[in-house]
Every structure is written in structure tokens, then in C-alpha cells.
mmCIF file of C-alpha atoms in Angstrom:
data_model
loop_
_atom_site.group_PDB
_atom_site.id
_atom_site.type_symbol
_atom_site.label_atom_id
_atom_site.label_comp_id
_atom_site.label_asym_id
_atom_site.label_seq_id
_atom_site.Cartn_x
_atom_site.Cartn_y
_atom_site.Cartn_z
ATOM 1 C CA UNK A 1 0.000 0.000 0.000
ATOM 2 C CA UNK A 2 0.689 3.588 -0.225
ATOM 3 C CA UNK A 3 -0.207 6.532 1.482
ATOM 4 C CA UNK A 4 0.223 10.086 0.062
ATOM 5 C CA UNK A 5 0.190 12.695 2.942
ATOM 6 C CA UNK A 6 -0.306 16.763 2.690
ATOM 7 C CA UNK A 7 0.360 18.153 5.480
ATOM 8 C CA UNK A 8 -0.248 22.163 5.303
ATOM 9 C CA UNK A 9 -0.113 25.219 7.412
ATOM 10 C CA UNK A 10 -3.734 25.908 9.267
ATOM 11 C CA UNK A 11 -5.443 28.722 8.236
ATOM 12 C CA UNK A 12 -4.388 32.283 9.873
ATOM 13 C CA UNK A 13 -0.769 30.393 11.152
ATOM 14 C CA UNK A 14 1.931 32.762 9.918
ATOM 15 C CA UNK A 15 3.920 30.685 7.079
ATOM 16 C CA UNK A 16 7.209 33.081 7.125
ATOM 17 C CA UNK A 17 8.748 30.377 4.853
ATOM 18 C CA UNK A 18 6.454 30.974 2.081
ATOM 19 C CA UNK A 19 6.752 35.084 2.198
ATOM 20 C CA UNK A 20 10.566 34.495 1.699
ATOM 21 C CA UNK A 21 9.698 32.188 -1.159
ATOM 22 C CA UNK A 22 7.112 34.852 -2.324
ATOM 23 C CA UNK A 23 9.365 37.433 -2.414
ATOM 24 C CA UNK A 24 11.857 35.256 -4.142
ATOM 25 C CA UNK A 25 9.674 34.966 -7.291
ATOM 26 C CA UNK A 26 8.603 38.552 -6.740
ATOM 27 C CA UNK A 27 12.406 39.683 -7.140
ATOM 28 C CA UNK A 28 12.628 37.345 -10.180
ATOM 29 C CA UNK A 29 9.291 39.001 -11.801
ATOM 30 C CA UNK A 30 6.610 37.353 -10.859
ATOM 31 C CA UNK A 31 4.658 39.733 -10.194
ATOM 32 C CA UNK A 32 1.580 37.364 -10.003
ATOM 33 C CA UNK A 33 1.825 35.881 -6.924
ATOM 34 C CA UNK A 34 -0.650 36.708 -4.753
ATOM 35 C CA UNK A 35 0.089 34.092 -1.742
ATOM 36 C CA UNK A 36 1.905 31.154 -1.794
ATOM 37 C CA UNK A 37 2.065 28.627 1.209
ATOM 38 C CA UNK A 38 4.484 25.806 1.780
ATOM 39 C CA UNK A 39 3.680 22.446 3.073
ATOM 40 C CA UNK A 40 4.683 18.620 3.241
ATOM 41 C CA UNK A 41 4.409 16.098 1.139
ATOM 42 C CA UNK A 42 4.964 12.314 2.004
ATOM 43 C CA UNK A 43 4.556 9.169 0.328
ATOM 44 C CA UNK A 44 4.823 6.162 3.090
ATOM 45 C CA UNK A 45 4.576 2.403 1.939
ATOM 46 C CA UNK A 46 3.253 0.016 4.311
ATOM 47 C CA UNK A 47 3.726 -3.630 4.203
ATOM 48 C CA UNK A 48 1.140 -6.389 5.041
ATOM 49 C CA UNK A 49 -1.626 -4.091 6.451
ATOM 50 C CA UNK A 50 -4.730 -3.025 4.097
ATOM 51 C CA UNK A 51 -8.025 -1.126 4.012
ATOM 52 C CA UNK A 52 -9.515 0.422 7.272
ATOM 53 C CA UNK A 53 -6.381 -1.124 9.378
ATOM 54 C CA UNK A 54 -3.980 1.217 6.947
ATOM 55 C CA UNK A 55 -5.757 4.208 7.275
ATOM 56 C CA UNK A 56 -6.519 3.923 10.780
ATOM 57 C CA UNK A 57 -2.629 3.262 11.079
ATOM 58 C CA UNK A 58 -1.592 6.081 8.765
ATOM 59 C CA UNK A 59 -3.963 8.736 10.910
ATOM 60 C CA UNK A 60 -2.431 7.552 14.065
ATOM 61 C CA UNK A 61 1.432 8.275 12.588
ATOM 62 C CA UNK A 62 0.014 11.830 11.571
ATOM 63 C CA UNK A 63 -1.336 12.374 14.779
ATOM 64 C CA UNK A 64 1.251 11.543 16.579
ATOM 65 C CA UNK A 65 4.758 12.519 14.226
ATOM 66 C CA UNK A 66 3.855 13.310 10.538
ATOM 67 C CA UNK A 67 2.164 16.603 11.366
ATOM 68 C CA UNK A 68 1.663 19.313 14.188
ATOM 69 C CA UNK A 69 -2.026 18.813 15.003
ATOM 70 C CA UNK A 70 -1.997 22.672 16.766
ATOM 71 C CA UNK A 71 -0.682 24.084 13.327
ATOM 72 C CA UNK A 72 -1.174 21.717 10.978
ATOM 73 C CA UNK A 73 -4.184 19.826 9.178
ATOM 74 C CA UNK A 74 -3.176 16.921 7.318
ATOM 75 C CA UNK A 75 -5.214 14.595 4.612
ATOM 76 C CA UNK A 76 -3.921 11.402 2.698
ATOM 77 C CA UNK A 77 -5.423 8.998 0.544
ATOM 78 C CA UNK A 78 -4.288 5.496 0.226
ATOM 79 C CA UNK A 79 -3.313 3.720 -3.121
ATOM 80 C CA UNK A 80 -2.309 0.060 -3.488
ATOM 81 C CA UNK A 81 -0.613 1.275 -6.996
ATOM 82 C CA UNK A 82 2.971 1.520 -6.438
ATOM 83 C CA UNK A 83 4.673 4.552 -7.955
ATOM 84 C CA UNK B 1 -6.482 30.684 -9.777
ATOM 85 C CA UNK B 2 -4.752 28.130 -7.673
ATOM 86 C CA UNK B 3 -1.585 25.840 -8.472
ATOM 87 C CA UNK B 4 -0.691 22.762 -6.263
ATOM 88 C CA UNK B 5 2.635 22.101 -6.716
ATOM 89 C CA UNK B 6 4.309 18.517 -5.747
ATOM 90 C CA UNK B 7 7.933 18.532 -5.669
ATOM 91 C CA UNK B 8 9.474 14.980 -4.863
ATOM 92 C CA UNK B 9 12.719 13.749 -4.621
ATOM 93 C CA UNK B 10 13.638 11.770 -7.856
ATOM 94 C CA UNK B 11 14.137 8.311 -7.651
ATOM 95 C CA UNK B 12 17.677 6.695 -6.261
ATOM 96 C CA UNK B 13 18.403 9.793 -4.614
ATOM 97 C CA UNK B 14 19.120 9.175 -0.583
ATOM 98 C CA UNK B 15 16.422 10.670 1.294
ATOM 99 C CA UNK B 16 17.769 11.054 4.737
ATOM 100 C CA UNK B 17 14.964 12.865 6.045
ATOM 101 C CA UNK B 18 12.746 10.370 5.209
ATOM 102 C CA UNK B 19 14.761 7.566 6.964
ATOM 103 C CA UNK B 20 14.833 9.739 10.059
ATOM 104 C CA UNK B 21 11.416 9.628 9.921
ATOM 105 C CA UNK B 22 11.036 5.871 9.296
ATOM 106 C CA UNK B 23 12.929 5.031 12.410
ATOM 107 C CA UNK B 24 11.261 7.538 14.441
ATOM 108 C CA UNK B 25 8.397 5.364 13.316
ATOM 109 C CA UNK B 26 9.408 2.316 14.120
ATOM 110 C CA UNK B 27 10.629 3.485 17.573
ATOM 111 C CA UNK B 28 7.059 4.421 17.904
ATOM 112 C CA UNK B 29 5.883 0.820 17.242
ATOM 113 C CA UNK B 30 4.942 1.189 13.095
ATOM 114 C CA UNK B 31 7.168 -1.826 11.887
ATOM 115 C CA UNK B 32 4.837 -1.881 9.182
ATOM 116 C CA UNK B 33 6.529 1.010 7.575
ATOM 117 C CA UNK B 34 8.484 0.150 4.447
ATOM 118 C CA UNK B 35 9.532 3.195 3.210
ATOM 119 C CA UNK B 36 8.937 6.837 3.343
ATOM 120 C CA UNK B 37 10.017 9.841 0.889
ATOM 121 C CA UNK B 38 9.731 13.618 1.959
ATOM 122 C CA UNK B 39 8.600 16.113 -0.713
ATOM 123 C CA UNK B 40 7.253 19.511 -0.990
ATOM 124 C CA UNK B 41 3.773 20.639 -1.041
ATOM 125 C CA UNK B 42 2.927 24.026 -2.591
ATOM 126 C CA UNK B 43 -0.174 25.783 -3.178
ATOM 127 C CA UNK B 44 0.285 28.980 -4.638
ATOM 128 C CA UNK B 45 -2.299 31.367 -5.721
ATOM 129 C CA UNK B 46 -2.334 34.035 -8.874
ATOM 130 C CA UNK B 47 -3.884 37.076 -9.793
ATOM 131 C CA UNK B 48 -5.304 37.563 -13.236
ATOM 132 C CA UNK B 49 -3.209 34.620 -15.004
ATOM 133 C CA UNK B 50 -5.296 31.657 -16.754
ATOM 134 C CA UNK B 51 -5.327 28.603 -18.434
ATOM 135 C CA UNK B 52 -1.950 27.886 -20.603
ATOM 136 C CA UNK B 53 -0.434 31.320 -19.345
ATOM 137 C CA UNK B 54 -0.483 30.563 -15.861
ATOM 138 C CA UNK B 55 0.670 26.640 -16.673
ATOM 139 C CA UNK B 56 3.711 28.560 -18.538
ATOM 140 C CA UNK B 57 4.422 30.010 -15.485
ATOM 141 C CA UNK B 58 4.146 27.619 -12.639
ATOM 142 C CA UNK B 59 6.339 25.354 -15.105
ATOM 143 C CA UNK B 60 9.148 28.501 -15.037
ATOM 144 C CA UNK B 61 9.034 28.954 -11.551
ATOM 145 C CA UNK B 62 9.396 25.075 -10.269
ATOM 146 C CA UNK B 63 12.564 25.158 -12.940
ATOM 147 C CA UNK B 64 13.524 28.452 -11.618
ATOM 148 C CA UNK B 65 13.281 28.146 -7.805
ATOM 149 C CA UNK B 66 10.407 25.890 -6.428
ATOM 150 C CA UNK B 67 11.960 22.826 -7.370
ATOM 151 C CA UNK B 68 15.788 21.508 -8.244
ATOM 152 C CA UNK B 69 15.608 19.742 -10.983
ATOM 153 C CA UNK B 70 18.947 17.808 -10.697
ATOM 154 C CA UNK B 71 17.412 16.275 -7.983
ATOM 155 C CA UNK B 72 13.941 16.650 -7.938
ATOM 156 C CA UNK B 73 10.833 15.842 -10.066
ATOM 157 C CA UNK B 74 7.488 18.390 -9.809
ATOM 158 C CA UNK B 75 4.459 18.074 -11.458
ATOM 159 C CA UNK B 76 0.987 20.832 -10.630
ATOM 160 C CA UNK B 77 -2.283 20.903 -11.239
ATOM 161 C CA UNK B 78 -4.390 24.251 -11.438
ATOM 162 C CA UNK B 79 -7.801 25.140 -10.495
ATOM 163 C CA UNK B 80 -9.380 28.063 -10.053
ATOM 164 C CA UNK B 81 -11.235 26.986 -6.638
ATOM 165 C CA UNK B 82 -9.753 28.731 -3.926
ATOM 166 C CA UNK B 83 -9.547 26.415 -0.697
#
């Protein structure tokens, strides 16, 4: 199996990160950019565990490493294709 | 309009990072973790750009500064829903 993870910035937490990258492009001439925020992304292949056991597995890792539940949401979805 | 942008490491390049992680995991209990790869998640928003202009543009900036292509693969989608 495998589990794709986003893990992003709540809404209204400061992303400093993605100002400096703003103003990076801005400086370069994009001009364009309104906003841009920077997150995670993770791909995480499991072994031997399938349907509701893998995502109630995956949703426990987020919980309690992958992501900052104060400042961070996370989603994932689960594919048995193997990029 | 909205751009998600993915930026993963490419394939057979170490991903330190991501090993951390796995035995962090596995210290945690989940020895059902195979593997895990860190990447980049990016959603960047745009004023009055559309369709193939804006794609132009999110493809310059990932080869520009988003994303290292040496190293690293991207790929985007856009939509103009903003989340």
C-alpha cells in the first residue's frame, strides 16, 4: 500500500517560509503571486496491512509525528498502486 | 487561480529525512513502515493569469526556484477553486 500525505499550514498560522519564497519569485518578476504557502508532502509504503487497518494506522502516525495537530491539518489517501 | 505544486525527490536519490522519519516510526511501534520519501507541497495562488499562461508560469518557476531539478521531479495541477 501507499499513502500520500499533505500536510499544510492551518489557516491564519503565519507561514514566514512561504513570504521568503514569495518574495523570491517577486524579485525574479513574478509579479503574479498573490500568496503562496508551503507544506509537506509524504509518500509512506506500508507492508502487510490493508483497508480500514492502513488508514486507521496512517492517521495515528500523523497524529502523533507526521504533522503538528496545533498548526497543521493533514489529509492522505491510500493507493495500493505503487509509484 | 490556484496551483498545487508537488515537488518529490527523484528516484535513487538518498532521502535522509525520510529515513529519520522511518525510524522515528518504528521506535514508535509502526514496523509496518516500508519506506517513506519527503517532498514539498505548494499551493500557490495568482492574480489575473489563466489557463496555458499561468501553466507557462508555474512550469518557469518550479525550474527556476520551487523545485531543483537535478534532484527533484514536480508536477501541478491548477484550479481556479480557492480552498
Amino acid at each position: 500500500m501507499l499513502a500520500k500525505i499533505y500536510v499544510t499550514l492551518k489557516k491564519g498560522v503565519l507561514d514566514p517560509q512561504g513570504k521568503a519564497v514569495q518574495y523570491s519569485l517577486e524579485s525574479l518578476g513574478y509579479n503574479e503571486v498573490k500568496d503562496i504557502r508551503l507544506g509537506k508532502y509524504m509518500e509512506v509504503r506500508l507492508d502487510d496491512v490493508h483497508g480500514d487497518k492502513a488508514e486507521a494506522r496512517i492517521k495515528e502516525m500523523c497524529e502523533k509525528l507526521l504533522a503538528n495537530p496545533v498548526i497543521e491539518d493533514y489529509r492522505f489517501e491510500i493507493t495500493s498502486e505503487d509509484m
